[in-house]
Amino acid sequence: MSILKVARLGHPVLRQVTETVTSQKLQSQSVQQFIDDMIATMKEYDGVGLAADQVHESMQIAVLEVASNPRYPNKPDVPLTVLVNPKVTPLTEEMEEDWEGCLSVPDLRGRVPRYKSIRVEAWDRSGKSIDFVANDFHARVIQHEFDHLNGKVYLDRMRDLSTLTFLTEYVRYWMR
Ligand SMILES: [Zn+2]
C-alpha cells in the first residue's frame, strides 16, 4: 500500500467534476489498489474522508471512516465505507452548521451548513448497489466528500468567511 500525495487548494484537479467509474474499471486491479491506497492515505493523515480527486485522480470514488479520530474528537463512529458514483438526496430542508476542515485546505477550520439527513445511493468497491440514510455528522462527512467529487470545497458552502480559523486558534478559542 502507498500513501498518496494530497492535492491542495489551487490544484485544478480539485475544481473538476470527477468522472463516473464504469463497473469494468472498478473491478480492475489498478482501481482496487487505488482504493486501498486512498484508505491508507485517509488514515495516515487522520482524515474522516477522502475523495479521489484529492489524490489527483478524477474519478467518482470517496472513502470515509470515523473511529476515535484525533482531528474530530467526540464524534460518533462511522464504519469504513467506499462510495463509488454516489448520488446524494437531502431528506429534509433542515440544515445544521458545524465546523469542518479538509486535508486539501490544511490548517483551517470553518463553520459550514449541511443537510441534517440525506439518502445515499452508490456502489460499494465491488460494484454492489448500496442505499442508506445518513444523519448529522455522518451526513456532513458524505456531503463534504460528495462536494469534492463535484469540484467543490467546503469554503464554497460557508455562508461567509467570518468563522474561518487556523487550527491553533480553533483549539484555543472555539473547541468545545
Ligand atoms: Zn475535503
PDB file of C-alpha atoms and ligand atoms in Angstrom:
ATOM      1  CA  MET A   1       0.000   0.000   0.000  1.00  0.00           C
ATOM      2  CA  SER A   2       1.115   3.537  -0.693  1.00  0.00           C
ATOM      3  CA  ILE A   3       0.445   6.854   0.962  1.00  0.00           C
ATOM      4  CA  LEU A   4      -0.679   9.190  -1.820  1.00  0.00           C
ATOM      5  CA  LYS A   5       0.123  12.866  -2.186  1.00  0.00           C
ATOM      6  CA  VAL A   6      -2.834  15.093  -1.276  1.00  0.00           C
ATOM      7  CA  ALA A   7      -3.723  17.915  -3.701  1.00  0.00           C
ATOM      8  CA  ARG A   8      -4.015  21.285  -2.017  1.00  0.00           C
ATOM      9  CA  LEU A   9      -6.403  24.132  -2.788  1.00  0.00           C
ATOM     10  CA  GLY A  10      -5.312  25.741  -6.035  1.00  0.00           C
ATOM     11  CA  HIS A  11      -4.595  22.462  -7.820  1.00  0.00           C
ATOM     12  CA  PRO A  12      -7.017  22.413 -10.776  1.00  0.00           C
ATOM     13  CA  VAL A  13      -7.955  18.751 -10.172  1.00  0.00           C
ATOM     14  CA  LEU A  14      -9.932  19.839  -7.095  1.00  0.00           C
ATOM     15  CA  ARG A  15     -12.187  22.015  -9.261  1.00  0.00           C
ATOM     16  CA  GLN A  16     -13.053  19.423 -11.894  1.00  0.00           C
ATOM     17  CA  VAL A  17     -16.216  17.362 -11.834  1.00  0.00           C
ATOM     18  CA  THR A  18     -14.910  13.802 -11.490  1.00  0.00           C
ATOM     19  CA  GLU A  19     -15.701  11.062 -13.977  1.00  0.00           C
ATOM     20  CA  THR A  20     -18.161   8.242 -13.474  1.00  0.00           C
ATOM     21  CA  VAL A  21     -16.449   4.881 -12.877  1.00  0.00           C
ATOM     22  CA  THR A  22     -17.589   2.002 -15.059  1.00  0.00           C
ATOM     23  CA  SER A  23     -18.146  -1.353 -13.430  1.00  0.00           C
ATOM     24  CA  GLN A  24     -15.344  -2.827 -15.549  1.00  0.00           C
ATOM     25  CA  LYS A  25     -12.885  -0.144 -14.468  1.00  0.00           C
ATOM     26  CA  LEU A  26     -13.915  -0.571 -10.836  1.00  0.00           C
ATOM     27  CA  GLN A  27     -13.100  -4.293 -10.958  1.00  0.00           C
ATOM     28  CA  SER A  28      -9.610  -3.621 -12.346  1.00  0.00           C
ATOM     29  CA  GLN A  29      -6.649  -4.381 -10.157  1.00  0.00           C
ATOM     30  CA  SER A  30      -5.321  -0.833 -10.508  1.00  0.00           C
ATOM     31  CA  VAL A  31      -8.538   0.782  -9.227  1.00  0.00           C
ATOM     32  CA  GLN A  32      -8.846  -1.747  -6.385  1.00  0.00           C
ATOM     33  CA  GLN A  33      -5.251  -0.964  -5.427  1.00  0.00           C
ATOM     34  CA  PHE A  34      -6.027   2.750  -5.685  1.00  0.00           C
ATOM     35  CA  ILE A  35      -8.962   2.343  -3.248  1.00  0.00           C
ATOM     36  CA  ASP A  36      -6.630   0.601  -0.772  1.00  0.00           C
ATOM     37  CA  ASP A  37      -4.173   3.481  -1.166  1.00  0.00           C
ATOM     38  CA  MET A  38      -6.963   6.031  -0.598  1.00  0.00           C
ATOM     39  CA  ILE A  39      -7.917   4.289   2.649  1.00  0.00           C
ATOM     40  CA  ALA A  40      -4.274   4.169   3.778  1.00  0.00           C
ATOM     41  CA  THR A  41      -3.843   7.870   2.913  1.00  0.00           C
ATOM     42  CA  MET A  42      -7.005   8.897   4.784  1.00  0.00           C
ATOM     43  CA  LYS A  43      -5.831   7.029   7.890  1.00  0.00           C
ATOM     44  CA  GLU A  44      -2.256   8.345   7.637  1.00  0.00           C
ATOM     45  CA  TYR A  45      -3.481  11.963   7.793  1.00  0.00           C
ATOM     46  CA  ASP A  46      -6.293  11.323  10.297  1.00  0.00           C
ATOM     47  CA  GLY A  47      -8.936  12.299   7.757  1.00  0.00           C
ATOM     48  CA  VAL A  48     -12.540  11.227   8.199  1.00  0.00           C
ATOM     49  CA  GLY A  49     -12.998  11.096   4.442  1.00  0.00           C
ATOM     50  CA  LEU A  50     -11.082  11.358   1.203  1.00  0.00           C
ATOM     51  CA  ALA A  51     -12.224  11.883  -2.381  1.00  0.00           C
ATOM     52  CA  ALA A  52     -10.255  10.520  -5.351  1.00  0.00           C
ATOM     53  CA  ASP A  53      -9.612  13.976  -6.813  1.00  0.00           C
ATOM     54  CA  GLN A  54      -7.891  14.946  -3.550  1.00  0.00           C
ATOM     55  CA  VAL A  55      -5.207  12.455  -4.538  1.00  0.00           C
ATOM     56  CA  HIS A  56      -5.138  13.616  -8.166  1.00  0.00           C
ATOM     57  CA  GLU A  57      -7.487  11.059  -9.742  1.00  0.00           C
ATOM     58  CA  SER A  58     -10.622  12.471 -11.323  1.00  0.00           C
ATOM     59  CA  MET A  59     -12.910   9.534 -10.508  1.00  0.00           C
ATOM     60  CA  GLN A  60     -16.161   9.335  -8.570  1.00  0.00           C
ATOM     61  CA  ILE A  61     -14.763   7.432  -5.605  1.00  0.00           C
ATOM     62  CA  ALA A  62     -14.770   8.530  -1.964  1.00  0.00           C
ATOM     63  CA  VAL A  63     -13.819   6.738   1.240  1.00  0.00           C
ATOM     64  CA  LEU A  64     -14.860   7.608   4.771  1.00  0.00           C
ATOM     65  CA  GLU A  65     -14.364   6.349   8.281  1.00  0.00           C
ATOM     66  CA  VAL A  66     -14.754   7.923  11.701  1.00  0.00           C
ATOM     67  CA  ALA A  67     -13.192   5.978  14.550  1.00  0.00           C
ATOM     68  CA  SER A  68     -11.930   7.923  17.604  1.00  0.00           C
ATOM     69  CA  ASN A  69     -10.323  10.469  15.316  1.00  0.00           C
ATOM     70  CA  PRO A  70      -7.894  12.952  16.953  1.00  0.00           C
ATOM     71  CA  ARG A  71      -8.854  15.670  14.417  1.00  0.00           C
ATOM     72  CA  TYR A  72     -12.545  15.204  15.268  1.00  0.00           C
ATOM     73  CA  PRO A  73     -12.842  14.151  18.915  1.00  0.00           C
ATOM     74  CA  ASN A  74     -16.267  13.356  20.377  1.00  0.00           C
ATOM     75  CA  LYS A  75     -17.806  12.495  17.030  1.00  0.00           C
ATOM     76  CA  PRO A  76     -19.828   9.311  16.543  1.00  0.00           C
ATOM     77  CA  ASP A  77     -18.098   6.409  14.783  1.00  0.00           C
ATOM     78  CA  VAL A  78     -18.805   5.733  11.133  1.00  0.00           C
ATOM     79  CA  PRO A  79     -17.679   2.385   9.697  1.00  0.00           C
ATOM     80  CA  LEU A  80     -15.211   2.312   6.807  1.00  0.00           C
ATOM     81  CA  THR A  81     -17.253   2.964   3.663  1.00  0.00           C
ATOM     82  CA  VAL A  82     -16.280   3.150  -0.006  1.00  0.00           C
ATOM     83  CA  LEU A  83     -18.687   5.130  -2.196  1.00  0.00           C
ATOM     84  CA  VAL A  84     -18.462   4.794  -5.970  1.00  0.00           C
ATOM     85  CA  ASN A  85     -20.572   7.070  -8.224  1.00  0.00           C
ATOM     86  CA  PRO A  86     -22.567   8.348  -5.238  1.00  0.00           C
ATOM     87  CA  LYS A  87     -25.845  10.206  -5.514  1.00  0.00           C
ATOM     88  CA  VAL A  88     -26.979  12.287  -2.541  1.00  0.00           C
ATOM     89  CA  THR A  89     -30.575  13.396  -1.952  1.00  0.00           C
ATOM     90  CA  PRO A  90     -31.492  15.634   1.002  1.00  0.00           C
ATOM     91  CA  LEU A  91     -34.339  14.164   3.075  1.00  0.00           C
ATOM     92  CA  THR A  92     -35.056  17.398   4.905  1.00  0.00           C
ATOM     93  CA  GLU A  93     -34.638  21.086   4.263  1.00  0.00           C
ATOM     94  CA  GLU A  94     -33.220  21.411   7.752  1.00  0.00           C
ATOM     95  CA  MET A  95     -29.566  22.383   7.816  1.00  0.00           C
ATOM     96  CA  GLU A  96     -27.128  22.498  10.675  1.00  0.00           C
ATOM     97  CA  GLU A  97     -23.928  24.500  10.930  1.00  0.00           C
ATOM     98  CA  ASP A  98     -20.784  22.916  12.342  1.00  0.00           C
ATOM     99  CA  TRP A  99     -17.017  23.046  11.962  1.00  0.00           C
ATOM    100  CA  GLU A 100     -15.259  21.358   9.053  1.00  0.00           C
ATOM    101  CA  GLY A 101     -11.700  21.002   7.950  1.00  0.00           C
ATOM    102  CA  CYS A 102     -10.160  19.480   4.848  1.00  0.00           C
ATOM    103  CA  LEU A 103      -6.874  17.750   4.052  1.00  0.00           C
ATOM    104  CA  SER A 104      -6.724  19.865   0.865  1.00  0.00           C
ATOM    105  CA  VAL A 105      -7.143  23.102   2.839  1.00  0.00           C
ATOM    106  CA  PRO A 106      -4.573  22.436   5.567  1.00  0.00           C
ATOM    107  CA  ASP A 107      -4.632  24.073   8.998  1.00  0.00           C
ATOM    108  CA  LEU A 108      -8.007  25.762   8.624  1.00  0.00           C
ATOM    109  CA  ARG A 109     -11.485  25.212  10.021  1.00  0.00           C
ATOM    110  CA  GLY A 110     -14.761  26.933   9.255  1.00  0.00           C
ATOM    111  CA  ARG A 111     -18.455  26.597  10.006  1.00  0.00           C
ATOM    112  CA  VAL A 112     -20.416  25.018   7.186  1.00  0.00           C
ATOM    113  CA  PRO A 113     -24.191  24.485   6.859  1.00  0.00           C
ATOM    114  CA  ARG A 114     -25.160  20.936   5.777  1.00  0.00           C
ATOM    115  CA  TYR A 115     -28.370  18.969   5.452  1.00  0.00           C
ATOM    116  CA  LYS A 116     -29.081  17.006   8.622  1.00  0.00           C
ATOM    117  CA  SER A 117     -30.416  13.961   6.810  1.00  0.00           C
ATOM    118  CA  ILE A 118     -29.607  12.561   3.370  1.00  0.00           C
ATOM    119  CA  ARG A 119     -30.215   9.472   1.280  1.00  0.00           C
ATOM    120  CA  VAL A 120     -27.091   7.993  -0.290  1.00  0.00           C
ATOM    121  CA  GLU A 121     -27.182   5.730  -3.325  1.00  0.00           C
ATOM    122  CA  ALA A 122     -23.873   4.392  -4.613  1.00  0.00           C
ATOM    123  CA  TRP A 123     -21.863   1.291  -5.412  1.00  0.00           C
ATOM    124  CA  ASP A 124     -19.515  -0.268  -2.941  1.00  0.00           C
ATOM    125  CA  ARG A 125     -15.982  -1.198  -4.035  1.00  0.00           C
ATOM    126  CA  SER A 126     -17.185  -4.452  -5.584  1.00  0.00           C
ATOM    127  CA  GLY A 127     -19.853  -2.683  -7.640  1.00  0.00           C
ATOM    128  CA  LYS A 128     -22.746  -3.786  -5.458  1.00  0.00           C
ATOM    129  CA  SER A 129     -25.529  -1.200  -5.006  1.00  0.00           C
ATOM    130  CA  ILE A 130     -25.788   0.412  -1.600  1.00  0.00           C
ATOM    131  CA  ASP A 131     -28.610   2.654  -0.462  1.00  0.00           C
ATOM    132  CA  PHE A 132     -28.781   4.133   3.035  1.00  0.00           C
ATOM    133  CA  VAL A 133     -29.804   7.136   5.088  1.00  0.00           C
ATOM    134  CA  ALA A 134     -27.143   9.177   6.878  1.00  0.00           C
ATOM    135  CA  ASN A 135     -27.787  11.740   9.586  1.00  0.00           C
ATOM    136  CA  ASP A 136     -25.895  14.510  11.365  1.00  0.00           C
ATOM    137  CA  PHE A 137     -22.068  14.157  11.350  1.00  0.00           C
ATOM    138  CA  HIS A 138     -22.223  11.085   9.105  1.00  0.00           C
ATOM    139  CA  ALA A 139     -24.344  13.082   6.618  1.00  0.00           C
ATOM    140  CA  ARG A 140     -21.930  16.009   6.926  1.00  0.00           C
ATOM    141  CA  VAL A 141     -18.886  13.910   6.017  1.00  0.00           C
ATOM    142  CA  ILE A 142     -20.659  12.447   2.983  1.00  0.00           C
ATOM    143  CA  GLN A 143     -21.821  15.873   1.762  1.00  0.00           C
ATOM    144  CA  HIS A 144     -18.246  17.159   2.122  1.00  0.00           C
ATOM    145  CA  GLU A 145     -16.833  14.271   0.052  1.00  0.00           C
ATOM    146  CA  PHE A 146     -19.678  14.421  -2.475  1.00  0.00           C
ATOM    147  CA  ASP A 147     -18.881  18.101  -2.994  1.00  0.00           C
ATOM    148  CA  HIS A 148     -15.230  17.206  -3.735  1.00  0.00           C
ATOM    149  CA  LEU A 149     -16.392  14.814  -6.455  1.00  0.00           C
ATOM    150  CA  ASN A 150     -18.282  17.735  -7.980  1.00  0.00           C
ATOM    151  CA  GLY A 151     -15.384  20.177  -7.870  1.00  0.00           C
ATOM    152  CA  LYS A 152     -16.424  21.979  -4.686  1.00  0.00           C
ATOM    153  CA  VAL A 153     -14.685  22.541  -1.353  1.00  0.00           C
ATOM    154  CA  TYR A 154     -16.239  23.436   1.999  1.00  0.00           C
ATOM    155  CA  LEU A 155     -15.237  27.091   1.674  1.00  0.00           C
ATOM    156  CA  ASP A 156     -17.777  27.388  -1.177  1.00  0.00           C
ATOM    157  CA  ARG A 157     -20.544  26.303   1.215  1.00  0.00           C
ATOM    158  CA  MET A 158     -19.783  28.689   4.077  1.00  0.00           C
ATOM    159  CA  ARG A 159     -22.389  31.438   4.491  1.00  0.00           C
ATOM    160  CA  ASP A 160     -19.498  33.856   4.938  1.00  0.00           C
ATOM    161  CA  LEU A 161     -15.847  33.559   5.892  1.00  0.00           C
ATOM    162  CA  SER A 162     -16.098  35.168   9.334  1.00  0.00           C
ATOM    163  CA  THR A 163     -15.605  31.830  11.121  1.00  0.00           C
ATOM    164  CA  LEU A 164     -12.590  30.775   9.047  1.00  0.00           C
ATOM    165  CA  THR A 165      -9.998  29.941  11.675  1.00  0.00           C
ATOM    166  CA  PHE A 166      -6.496  28.497  11.834  1.00  0.00           C
ATOM    167  CA  LEU A 167      -6.396  25.175  13.670  1.00  0.00           C
ATOM    168  CA  THR A 168      -4.288  26.557  16.551  1.00  0.00           C
ATOM    169  CA  GLU A 169      -6.759  29.401  17.118  1.00  0.00           C
ATOM    170  CA  TYR A 170      -9.667  26.958  16.715  1.00  0.00           C
ATOM    171  CA  VAL A 171      -8.288  24.836  19.559  1.00  0.00           C
ATOM    172  CA  ARG A 172      -7.572  27.940  21.635  1.00  0.00           C
ATOM    173  CA  TYR A 173     -10.857  29.829  21.190  1.00  0.00           C
ATOM    174  CA  TRP A 174     -13.539  27.611  19.688  1.00  0.00           C
ATOM    175  CA  MET A 175     -13.121  23.956  20.602  1.00  0.00           C
ATOM    176  CA  ARG A 176     -15.882  22.814  22.935  1.00  0.00           C
TER     177      ARG A 176
HETATM  178 ZN    ZN B   1     -12.103  17.862   1.998  1.00  0.00          ZN
END
